CSV table of C-alpha atoms in Angstrom, one decimal:
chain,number,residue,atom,x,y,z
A,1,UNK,CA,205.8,163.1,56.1
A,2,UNK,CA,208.2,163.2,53.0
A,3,UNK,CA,208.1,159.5,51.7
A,4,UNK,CA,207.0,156.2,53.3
A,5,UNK,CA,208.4,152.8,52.9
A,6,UNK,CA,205.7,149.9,52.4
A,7,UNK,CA,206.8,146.5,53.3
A,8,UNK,CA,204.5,144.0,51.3
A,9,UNK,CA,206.8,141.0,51.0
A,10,UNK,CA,204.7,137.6,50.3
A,11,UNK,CA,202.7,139.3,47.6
A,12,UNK,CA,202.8,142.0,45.4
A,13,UNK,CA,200.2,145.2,44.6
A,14,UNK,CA,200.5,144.6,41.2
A,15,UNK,CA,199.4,140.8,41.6
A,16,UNK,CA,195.9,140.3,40.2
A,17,UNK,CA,193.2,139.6,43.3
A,18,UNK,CA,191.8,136.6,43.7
A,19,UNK,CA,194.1,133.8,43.3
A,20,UNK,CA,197.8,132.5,44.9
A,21,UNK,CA,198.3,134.7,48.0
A,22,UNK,CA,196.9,137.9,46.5
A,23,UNK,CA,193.8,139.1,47.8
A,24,UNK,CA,192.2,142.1,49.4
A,25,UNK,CA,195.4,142.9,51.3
A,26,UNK,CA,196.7,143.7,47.8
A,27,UNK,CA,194.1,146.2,47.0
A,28,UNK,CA,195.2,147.6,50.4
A,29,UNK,CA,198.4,148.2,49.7
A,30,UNK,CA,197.9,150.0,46.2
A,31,UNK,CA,195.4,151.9,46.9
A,32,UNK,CA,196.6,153.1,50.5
A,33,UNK,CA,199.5,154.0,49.1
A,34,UNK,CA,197.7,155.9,45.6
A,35,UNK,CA,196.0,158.2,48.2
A,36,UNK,CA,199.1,158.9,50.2
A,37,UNK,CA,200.8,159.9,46.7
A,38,UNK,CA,197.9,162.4,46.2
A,39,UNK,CA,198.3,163.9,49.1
A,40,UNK,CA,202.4,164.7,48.0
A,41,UNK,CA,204.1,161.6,50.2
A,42,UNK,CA,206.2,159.4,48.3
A,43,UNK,CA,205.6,155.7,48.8
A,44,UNK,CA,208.1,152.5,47.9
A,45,UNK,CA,206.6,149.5,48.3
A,46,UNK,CA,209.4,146.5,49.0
A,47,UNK,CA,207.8,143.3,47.6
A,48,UNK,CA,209.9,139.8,46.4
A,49,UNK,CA,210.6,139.3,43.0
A,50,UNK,CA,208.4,136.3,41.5
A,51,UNK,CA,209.9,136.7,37.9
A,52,UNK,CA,213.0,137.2,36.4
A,53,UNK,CA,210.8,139.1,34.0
A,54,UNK,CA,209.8,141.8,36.4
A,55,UNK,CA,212.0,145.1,36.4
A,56,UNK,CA,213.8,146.3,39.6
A,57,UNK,CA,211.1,149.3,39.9
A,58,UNK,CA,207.7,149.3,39.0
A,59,UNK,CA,206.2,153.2,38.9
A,60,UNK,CA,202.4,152.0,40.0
A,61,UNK,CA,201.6,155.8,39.9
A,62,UNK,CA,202.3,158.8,40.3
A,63,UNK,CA,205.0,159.0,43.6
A,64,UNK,CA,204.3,155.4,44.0
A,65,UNK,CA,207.0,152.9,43.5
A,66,UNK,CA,207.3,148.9,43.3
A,67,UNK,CA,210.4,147.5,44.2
A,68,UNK,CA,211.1,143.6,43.4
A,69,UNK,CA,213.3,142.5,45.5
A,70,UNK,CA,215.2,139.4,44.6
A,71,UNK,CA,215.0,136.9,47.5
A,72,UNK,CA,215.4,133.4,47.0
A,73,UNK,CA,214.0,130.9,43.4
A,74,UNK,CA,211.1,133.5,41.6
A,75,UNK,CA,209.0,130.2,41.2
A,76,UNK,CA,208.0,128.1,43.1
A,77,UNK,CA,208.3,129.2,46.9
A,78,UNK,CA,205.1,128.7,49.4
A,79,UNK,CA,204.4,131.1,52.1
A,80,UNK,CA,205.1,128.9,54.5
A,81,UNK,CA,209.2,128.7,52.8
A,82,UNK,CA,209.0,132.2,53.1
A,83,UNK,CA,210.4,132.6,56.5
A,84,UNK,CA,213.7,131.6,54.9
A,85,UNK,CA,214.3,134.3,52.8
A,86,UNK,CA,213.5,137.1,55.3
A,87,UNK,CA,217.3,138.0,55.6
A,88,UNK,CA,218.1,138.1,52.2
A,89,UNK,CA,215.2,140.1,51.7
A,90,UNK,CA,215.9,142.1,54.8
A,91,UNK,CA,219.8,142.7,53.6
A,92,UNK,CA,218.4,144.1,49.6
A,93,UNK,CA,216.3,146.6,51.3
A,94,UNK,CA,218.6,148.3,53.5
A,95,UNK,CA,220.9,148.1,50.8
A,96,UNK,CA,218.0,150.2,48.8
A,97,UNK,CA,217.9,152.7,51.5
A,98,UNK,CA,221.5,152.7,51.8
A,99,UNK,CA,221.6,154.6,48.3
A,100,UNK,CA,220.0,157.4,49.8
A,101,UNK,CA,221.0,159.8,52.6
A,102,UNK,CA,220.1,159.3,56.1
A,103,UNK,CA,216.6,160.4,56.6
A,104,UNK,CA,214.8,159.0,53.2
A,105,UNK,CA,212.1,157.5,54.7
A,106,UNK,CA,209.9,159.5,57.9
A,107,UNK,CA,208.2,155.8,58.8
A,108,UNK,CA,207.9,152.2,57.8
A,109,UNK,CA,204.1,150.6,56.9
A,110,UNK,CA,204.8,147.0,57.1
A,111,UNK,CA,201.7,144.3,56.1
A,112,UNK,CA,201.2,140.5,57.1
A,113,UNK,CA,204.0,139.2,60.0
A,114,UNK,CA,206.6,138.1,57.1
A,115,UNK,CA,206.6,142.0,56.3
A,116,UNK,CA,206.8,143.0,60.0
A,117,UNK,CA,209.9,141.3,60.8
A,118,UNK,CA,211.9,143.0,57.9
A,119,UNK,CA,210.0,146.0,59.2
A,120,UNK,CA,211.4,145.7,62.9
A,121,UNK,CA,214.7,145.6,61.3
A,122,UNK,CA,214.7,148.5,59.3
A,123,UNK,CA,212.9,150.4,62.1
A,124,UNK,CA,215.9,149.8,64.4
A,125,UNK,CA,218.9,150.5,61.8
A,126,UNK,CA,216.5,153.4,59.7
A,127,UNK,CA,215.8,155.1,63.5
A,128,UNK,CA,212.8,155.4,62.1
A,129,UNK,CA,209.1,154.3,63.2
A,130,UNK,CA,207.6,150.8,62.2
A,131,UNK,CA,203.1,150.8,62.0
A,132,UNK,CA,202.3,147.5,61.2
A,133,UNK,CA,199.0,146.0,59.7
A,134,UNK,CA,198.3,142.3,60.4
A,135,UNK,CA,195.7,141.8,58.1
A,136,UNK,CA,195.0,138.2,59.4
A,137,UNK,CA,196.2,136.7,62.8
A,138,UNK,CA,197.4,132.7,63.2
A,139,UNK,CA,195.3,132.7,67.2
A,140,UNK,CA,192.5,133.9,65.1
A,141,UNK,CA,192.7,132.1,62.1
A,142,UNK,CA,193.2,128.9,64.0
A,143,UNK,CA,190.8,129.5,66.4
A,144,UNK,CA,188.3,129.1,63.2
A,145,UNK,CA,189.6,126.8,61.1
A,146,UNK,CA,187.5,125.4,58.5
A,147,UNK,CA,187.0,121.8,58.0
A,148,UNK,CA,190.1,120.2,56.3
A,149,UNK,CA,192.0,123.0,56.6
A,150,UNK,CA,195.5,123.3,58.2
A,151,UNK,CA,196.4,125.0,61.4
A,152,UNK,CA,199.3,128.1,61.0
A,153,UNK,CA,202.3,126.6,62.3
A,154,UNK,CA,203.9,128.1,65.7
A,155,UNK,CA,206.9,129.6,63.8
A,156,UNK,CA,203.8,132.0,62.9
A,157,UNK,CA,202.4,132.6,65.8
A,158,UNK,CA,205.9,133.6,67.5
A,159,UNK,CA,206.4,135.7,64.8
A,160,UNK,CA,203.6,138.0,64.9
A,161,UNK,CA,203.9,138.2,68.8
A,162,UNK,CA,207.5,139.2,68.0
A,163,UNK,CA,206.2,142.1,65.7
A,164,UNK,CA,203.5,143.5,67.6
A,165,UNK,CA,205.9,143.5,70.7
A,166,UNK,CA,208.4,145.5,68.0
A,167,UNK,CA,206.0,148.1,66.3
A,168,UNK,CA,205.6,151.5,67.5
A,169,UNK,CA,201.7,151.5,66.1
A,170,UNK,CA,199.7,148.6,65.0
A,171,UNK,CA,196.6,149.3,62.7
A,172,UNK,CA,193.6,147.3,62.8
A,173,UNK,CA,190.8,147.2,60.9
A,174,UNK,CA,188.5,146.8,62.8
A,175,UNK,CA,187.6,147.2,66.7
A,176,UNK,CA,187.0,143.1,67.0
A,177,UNK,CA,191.0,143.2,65.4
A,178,UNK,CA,192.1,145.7,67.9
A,179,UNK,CA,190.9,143.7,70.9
A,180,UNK,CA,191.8,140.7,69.5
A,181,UNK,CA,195.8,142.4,69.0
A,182,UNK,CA,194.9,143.3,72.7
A,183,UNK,CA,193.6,140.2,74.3
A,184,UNK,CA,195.3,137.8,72.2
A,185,UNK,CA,198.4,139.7,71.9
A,186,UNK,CA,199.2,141.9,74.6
A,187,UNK,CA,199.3,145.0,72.4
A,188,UNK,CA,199.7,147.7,74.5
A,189,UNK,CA,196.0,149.8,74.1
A,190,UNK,CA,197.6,152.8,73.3
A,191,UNK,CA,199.5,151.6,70.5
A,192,UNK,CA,196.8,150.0,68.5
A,193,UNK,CA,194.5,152.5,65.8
A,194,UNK,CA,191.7,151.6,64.4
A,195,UNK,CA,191.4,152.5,60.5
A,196,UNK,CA,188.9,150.8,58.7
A,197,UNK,CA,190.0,149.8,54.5
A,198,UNK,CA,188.3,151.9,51.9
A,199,UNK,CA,186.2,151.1,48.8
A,200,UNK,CA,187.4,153.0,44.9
A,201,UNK,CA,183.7,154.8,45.3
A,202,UNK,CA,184.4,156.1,41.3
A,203,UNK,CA,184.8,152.8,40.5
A,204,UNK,CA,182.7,150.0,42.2
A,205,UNK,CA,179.1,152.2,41.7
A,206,UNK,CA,175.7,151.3,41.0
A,207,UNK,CA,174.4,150.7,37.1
A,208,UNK,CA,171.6,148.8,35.3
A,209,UNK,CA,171.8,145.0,36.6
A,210,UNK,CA,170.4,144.0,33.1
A,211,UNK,CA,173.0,145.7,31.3
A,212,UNK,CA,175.8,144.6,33.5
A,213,UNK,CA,174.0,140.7,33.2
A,214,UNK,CA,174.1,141.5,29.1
A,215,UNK,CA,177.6,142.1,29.1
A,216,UNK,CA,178.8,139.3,31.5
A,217,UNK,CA,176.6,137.4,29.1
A,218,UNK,CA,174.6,136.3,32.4
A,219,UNK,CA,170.4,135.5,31.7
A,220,UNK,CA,168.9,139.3,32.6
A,221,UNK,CA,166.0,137.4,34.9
A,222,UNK,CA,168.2,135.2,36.7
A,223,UNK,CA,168.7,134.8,40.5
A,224,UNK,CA,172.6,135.2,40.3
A,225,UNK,CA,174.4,134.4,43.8
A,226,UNK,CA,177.9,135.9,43.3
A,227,UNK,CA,181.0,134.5,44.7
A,228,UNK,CA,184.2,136.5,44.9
A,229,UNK,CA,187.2,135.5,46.2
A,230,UNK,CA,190.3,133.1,46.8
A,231,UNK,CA,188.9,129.4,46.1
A,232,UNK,CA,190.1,127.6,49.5
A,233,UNK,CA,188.4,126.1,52.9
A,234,UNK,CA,189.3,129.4,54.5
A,235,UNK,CA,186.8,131.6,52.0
A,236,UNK,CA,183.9,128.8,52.3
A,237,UNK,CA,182.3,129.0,48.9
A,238,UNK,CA,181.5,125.5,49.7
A,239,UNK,CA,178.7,126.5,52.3
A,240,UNK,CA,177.1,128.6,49.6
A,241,UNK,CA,177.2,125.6,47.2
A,242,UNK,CA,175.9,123.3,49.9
A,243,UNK,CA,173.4,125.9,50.9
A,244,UNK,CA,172.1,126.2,47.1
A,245,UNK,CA,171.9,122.4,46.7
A,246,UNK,CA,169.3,122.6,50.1
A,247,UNK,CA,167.4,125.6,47.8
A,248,UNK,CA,167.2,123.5,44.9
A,249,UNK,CA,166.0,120.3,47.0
A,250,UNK,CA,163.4,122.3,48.8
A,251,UNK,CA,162.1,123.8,45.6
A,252,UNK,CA,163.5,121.9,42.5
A,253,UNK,CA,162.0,124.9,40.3
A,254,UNK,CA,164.8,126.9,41.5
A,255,UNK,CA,167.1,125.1,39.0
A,256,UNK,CA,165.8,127.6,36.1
A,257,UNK,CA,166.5,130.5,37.7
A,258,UNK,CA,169.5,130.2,39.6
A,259,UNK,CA,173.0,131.3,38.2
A,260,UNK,CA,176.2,131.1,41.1
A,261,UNK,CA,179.1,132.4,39.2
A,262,UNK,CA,182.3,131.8,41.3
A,263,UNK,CA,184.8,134.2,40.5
A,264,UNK,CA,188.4,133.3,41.7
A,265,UNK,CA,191.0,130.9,41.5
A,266,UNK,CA,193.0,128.4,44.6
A,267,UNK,CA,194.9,129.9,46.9
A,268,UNK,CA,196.6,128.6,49.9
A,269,UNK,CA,195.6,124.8,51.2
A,270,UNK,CA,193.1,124.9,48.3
A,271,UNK,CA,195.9,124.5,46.1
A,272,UNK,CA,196.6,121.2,47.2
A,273,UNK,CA,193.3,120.1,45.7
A,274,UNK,CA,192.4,123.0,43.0
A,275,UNK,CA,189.2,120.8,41.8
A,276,UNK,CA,187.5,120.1,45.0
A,277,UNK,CA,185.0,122.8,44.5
A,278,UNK,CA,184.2,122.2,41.2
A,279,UNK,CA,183.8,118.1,42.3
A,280,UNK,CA,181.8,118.9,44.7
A,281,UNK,CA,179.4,121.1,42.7
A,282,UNK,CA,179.3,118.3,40.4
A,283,UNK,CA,178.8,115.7,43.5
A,284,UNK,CA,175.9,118.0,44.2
A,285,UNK,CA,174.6,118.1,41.3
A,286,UNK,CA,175.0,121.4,40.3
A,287,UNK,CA,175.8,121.2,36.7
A,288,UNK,CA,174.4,124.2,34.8
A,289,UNK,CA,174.0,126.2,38.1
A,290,UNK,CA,177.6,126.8,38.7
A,291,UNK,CA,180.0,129.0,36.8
A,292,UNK,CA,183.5,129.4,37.5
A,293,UNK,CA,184.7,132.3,36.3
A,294,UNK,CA,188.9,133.2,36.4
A,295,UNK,CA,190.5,136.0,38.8
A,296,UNK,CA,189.3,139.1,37.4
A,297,UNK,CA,190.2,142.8,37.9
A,298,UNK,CA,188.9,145.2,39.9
A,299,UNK,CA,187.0,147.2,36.6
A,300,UNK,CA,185.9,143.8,36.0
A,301,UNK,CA,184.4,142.8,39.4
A,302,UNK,CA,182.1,145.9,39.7
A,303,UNK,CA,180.5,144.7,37.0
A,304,UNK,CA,179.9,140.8,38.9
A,305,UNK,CA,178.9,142.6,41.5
A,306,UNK,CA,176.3,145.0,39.9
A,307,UNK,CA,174.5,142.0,38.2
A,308,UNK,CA,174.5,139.8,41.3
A,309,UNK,CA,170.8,139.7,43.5
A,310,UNK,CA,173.2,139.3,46.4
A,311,UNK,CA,177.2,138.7,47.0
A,312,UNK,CA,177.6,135.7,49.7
A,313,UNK,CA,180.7,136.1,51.8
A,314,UNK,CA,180.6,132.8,53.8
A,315,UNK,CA,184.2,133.1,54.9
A,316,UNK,CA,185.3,131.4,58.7
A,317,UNK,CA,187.4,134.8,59.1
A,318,UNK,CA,187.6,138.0,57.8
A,319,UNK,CA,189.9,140.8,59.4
A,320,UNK,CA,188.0,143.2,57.5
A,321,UNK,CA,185.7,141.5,54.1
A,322,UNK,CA,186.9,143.8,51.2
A,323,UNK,CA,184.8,142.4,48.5
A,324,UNK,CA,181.6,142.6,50.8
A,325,UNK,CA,181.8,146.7,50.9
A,326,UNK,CA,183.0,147.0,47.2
A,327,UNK,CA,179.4,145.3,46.7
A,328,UNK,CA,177.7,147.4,48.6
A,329,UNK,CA,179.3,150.2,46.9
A,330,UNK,CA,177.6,149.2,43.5
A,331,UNK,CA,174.1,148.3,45.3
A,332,UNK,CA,174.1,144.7,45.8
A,333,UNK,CA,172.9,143.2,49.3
A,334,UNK,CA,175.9,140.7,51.1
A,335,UNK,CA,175.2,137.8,53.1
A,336,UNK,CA,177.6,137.6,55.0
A,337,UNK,CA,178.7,135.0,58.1
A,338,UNK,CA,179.3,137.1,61.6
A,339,UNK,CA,182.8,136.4,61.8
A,340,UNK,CA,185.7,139.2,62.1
A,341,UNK,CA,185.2,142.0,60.6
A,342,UNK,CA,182.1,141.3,58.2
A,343,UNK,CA,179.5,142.8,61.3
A,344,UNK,CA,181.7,146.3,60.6
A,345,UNK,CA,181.2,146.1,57.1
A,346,UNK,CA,177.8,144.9,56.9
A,347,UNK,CA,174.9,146.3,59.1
A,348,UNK,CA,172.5,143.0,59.4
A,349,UNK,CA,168.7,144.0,58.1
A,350,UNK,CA,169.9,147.1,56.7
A,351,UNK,CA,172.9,146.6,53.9
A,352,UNK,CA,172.7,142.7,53.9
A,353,UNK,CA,171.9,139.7,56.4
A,354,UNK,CA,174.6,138.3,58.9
A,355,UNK,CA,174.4,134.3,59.4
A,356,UNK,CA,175.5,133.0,62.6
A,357,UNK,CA,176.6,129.4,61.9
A,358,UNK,CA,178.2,127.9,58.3
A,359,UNK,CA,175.4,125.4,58.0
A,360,UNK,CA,174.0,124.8,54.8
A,361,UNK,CA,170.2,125.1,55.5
A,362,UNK,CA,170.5,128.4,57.5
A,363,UNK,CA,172.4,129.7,54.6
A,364,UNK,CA,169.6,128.7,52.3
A,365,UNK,CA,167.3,130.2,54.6
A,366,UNK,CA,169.3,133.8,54.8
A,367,UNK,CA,169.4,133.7,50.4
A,368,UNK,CA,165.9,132.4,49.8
A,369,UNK,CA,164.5,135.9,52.3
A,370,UNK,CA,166.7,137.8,50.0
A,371,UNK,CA,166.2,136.1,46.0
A,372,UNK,CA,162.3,135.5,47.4
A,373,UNK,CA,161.4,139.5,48.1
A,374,UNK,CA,162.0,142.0,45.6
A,375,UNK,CA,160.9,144.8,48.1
A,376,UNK,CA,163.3,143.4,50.9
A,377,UNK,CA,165.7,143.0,48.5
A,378,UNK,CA,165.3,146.6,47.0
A,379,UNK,CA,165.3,148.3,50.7
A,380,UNK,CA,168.9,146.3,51.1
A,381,UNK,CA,170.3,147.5,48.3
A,382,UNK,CA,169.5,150.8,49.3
A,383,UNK,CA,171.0,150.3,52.7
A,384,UNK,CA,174.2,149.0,51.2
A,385,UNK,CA,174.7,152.3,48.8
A,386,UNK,CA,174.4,154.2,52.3
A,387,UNK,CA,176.7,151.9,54.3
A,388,UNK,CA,179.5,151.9,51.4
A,389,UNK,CA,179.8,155.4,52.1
A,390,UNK,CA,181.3,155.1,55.2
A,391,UNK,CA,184.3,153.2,53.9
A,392,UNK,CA,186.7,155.1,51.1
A,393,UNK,CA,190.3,155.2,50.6
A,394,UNK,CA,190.4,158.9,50.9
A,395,UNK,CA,189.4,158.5,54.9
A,396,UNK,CA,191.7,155.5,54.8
A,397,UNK,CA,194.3,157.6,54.2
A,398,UNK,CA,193.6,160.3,56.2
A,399,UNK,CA,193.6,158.3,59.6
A,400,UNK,CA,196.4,155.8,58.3
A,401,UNK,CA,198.4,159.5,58.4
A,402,UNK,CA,197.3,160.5,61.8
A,403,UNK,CA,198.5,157.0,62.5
A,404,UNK,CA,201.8,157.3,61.4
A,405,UNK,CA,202.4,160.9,63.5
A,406,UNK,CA,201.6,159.2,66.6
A,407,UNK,CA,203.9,156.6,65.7
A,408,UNK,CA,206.9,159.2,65.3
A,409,UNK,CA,205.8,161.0,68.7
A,410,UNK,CA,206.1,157.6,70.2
A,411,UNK,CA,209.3,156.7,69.0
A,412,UNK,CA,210.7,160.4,69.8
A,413,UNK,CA,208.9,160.1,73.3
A,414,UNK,CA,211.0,156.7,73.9
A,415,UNK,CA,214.0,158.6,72.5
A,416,UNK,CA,213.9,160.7,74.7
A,417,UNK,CA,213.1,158.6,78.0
A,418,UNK,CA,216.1,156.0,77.0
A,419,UNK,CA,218.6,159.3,76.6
């Protein structure tokens, strides 16, 4: 493999996590394609321009490039009005390859179903193989859907079946992902790889909670329930604000103690109401209790996530849960709801407790065992250190690599059989 060509077109790498569309898929992307660079494999990454601002290449690091790619108003733009501008998306990057000779690129990593259908294009006039990664799935997603929130249109749903009938791998995260590309699907078994995400183990590590609570300017005593994430129905940060409302009712004493910083900013239908959450943490009476905190980066989130007692990931769906390992990885328990991938990344007991429903009380029930035991808590936290280390980018890599060599067997296998 000589250089790769990463297709990340509704959101960029460089976009700062936890607000708009960019999330842990971003942190995917980046850091995938950091570890591919270390191991001497160039990587562009094709994402649309958003600014007018923003310079035609973007060197992210060493061997890793960001192209903007000018594709429709900068401003502006849904995801859902996305679908329009896949052709005048599509037509810049060819024209990008076309500067090149023949051969540039040894395989295409497209992510999200807008990216796969560029993808399947450049696959067929590149000659080269497309791996896709869905990171989330409409059948899934809709199959889930949190109250209030809206179902993904068909267009969607036609879309990714049209990508994973196009790619010559498909990666999922997890195993639940890779039956769910199979049963929901009809990926073919042999072209689906699991490859679990990574976690920056140099980065997200333990430390002192106290000092990290000093700096954050966060009470060093407190009970601090963390939140991390994109505010909308999808992420659920309302069931751990309901949930803390049935703590505080149960045992009004709480009130001193408690601190639930919420660390993110709308994204998708949440942006249709970007105050709900904070009305209804006022309608709950949670004044004083509450912080909401801006996106922040990744530096900056280890340090939420070493002075939490717990990070609660209380999502509908997650293909994978990003932010739950990157906790574990500093020594902070997750609870966590037993949806998608969250029962990969979280062993329930050992690294964190799993919650079966979304309903307030039983949240409060999962927290209170955890901010209620210091020796429970203690033996999670040293359960999560030992299940971060299964997840790192480095191992990412390795098998993301292996994935894209069976991808170019297959395609030279159905060379081969068509000639």
């Amino acid at each position: 493999m000589g250089r790769i060509a990463m297709i990340s077109l509704h959101t960029s790498p460089l976009d700062q996590p936890g607000t708009g569309d960019a999330g842990g898929m971003n942190v995917y992307v980046i850091e995938l394609a950091k570890q591919l660079a270390r191991r001497d494999i160039g990587v562009d990454i094709f994402t649309r321009a958003t600014s007018s601002s923003l310079p035609p290449i973007v060197e992210a690091s060493d061997n890793v490039l960001v192209r903007h790619v000018h594709a429709g108003p900068f401003e502006g733009l849904t995801k859902g009005e996305l679908p329009g501008q896949l052709c005048t998306f599509a037509r810049e990057v060819m024209r990008a390859e076309a500067m090149h000779l023949p051969g540039h690129y040894d395989a295409i990593h497209s992510h999200y179903w807008l990216s796969g259908q560029v993808g399947a294009l450049a696959r067929d006039r590149w000659g080269v193989p497309l791996v896709h990664s869905m990171h989330t799935m409409a059948k899934v997603k809709n199959a889930a859907l949190a109250e209030g929130d809206t179902p993904e249109p068909s267009a969607r749903l036609i879309g990714e079946e049209q990508v994973v009938e196009a790619a010559d791998m498909l990666i999922a995260n997890t195993d639940d992902e890779a039956r769910q590309l199979i049963d929901l699907y009809d990926a073919e078994p042999a072209r689906v790889d699991v490859v679990h995400p990574g976690v920056d183990l140099g980065l997200f590590t333990p430390g002192p909670r106290k000092d990290a609570r000093r700096r954050l300017g966060l009470p060093v005593d407190a009970d601090v329930l963390l939140f991390a994430g994109r505010i909308q129905p999808l992420k659920a940060p309302d069931v751990l604000l309901k949930a803390v409302a049935v703590l505080l009712h149960e045992d009004p004493s709480l009130r001193d103690r408690l601190v639930v910083p919420v660390v993110g900013g709308p994204s998708g239908s949440g942006l249709e109401h970007p105050e709900a959450l904070a009305d209804l943490a006022d309608d709950l009476g949670l004044d004083g209790v509450v912080q909401f905190v801006p996106p922040v980066d990744q530096a900056e989130l280890a340090e939420w996530c070493r002075a939490a007692t717990l990070v609660a990931v209380p999502s509908y769906n997650e293909s994978f849960g990003l932010v739950a390992v990157e906790a574990q990885a500093t020594g902070t328990p997750v609870v966590a709801a037993a949806v998608g991938g969250l029962p990969t990344v979280v062993r329930n007991g050992h690294s964190g407790l799993l919650v079966d429903t979304h309903e307030p009380r039983d949240w409060a029930h999962a927290l209170r065992q955890v901010i209620d035991d210091p020796g429970y808590r203690d033996a999670l936290s040293a359960g999560a250190l030992e299940q971060a280390r299964q997840f790192s980018w480095e191992r990412t890599a390795d098998r993301t690599l292996d994935a894209y060599r069976r991808a170019v067997e297959m395609m030279r296998d159905e060379v081969t059989v068509g000639g």
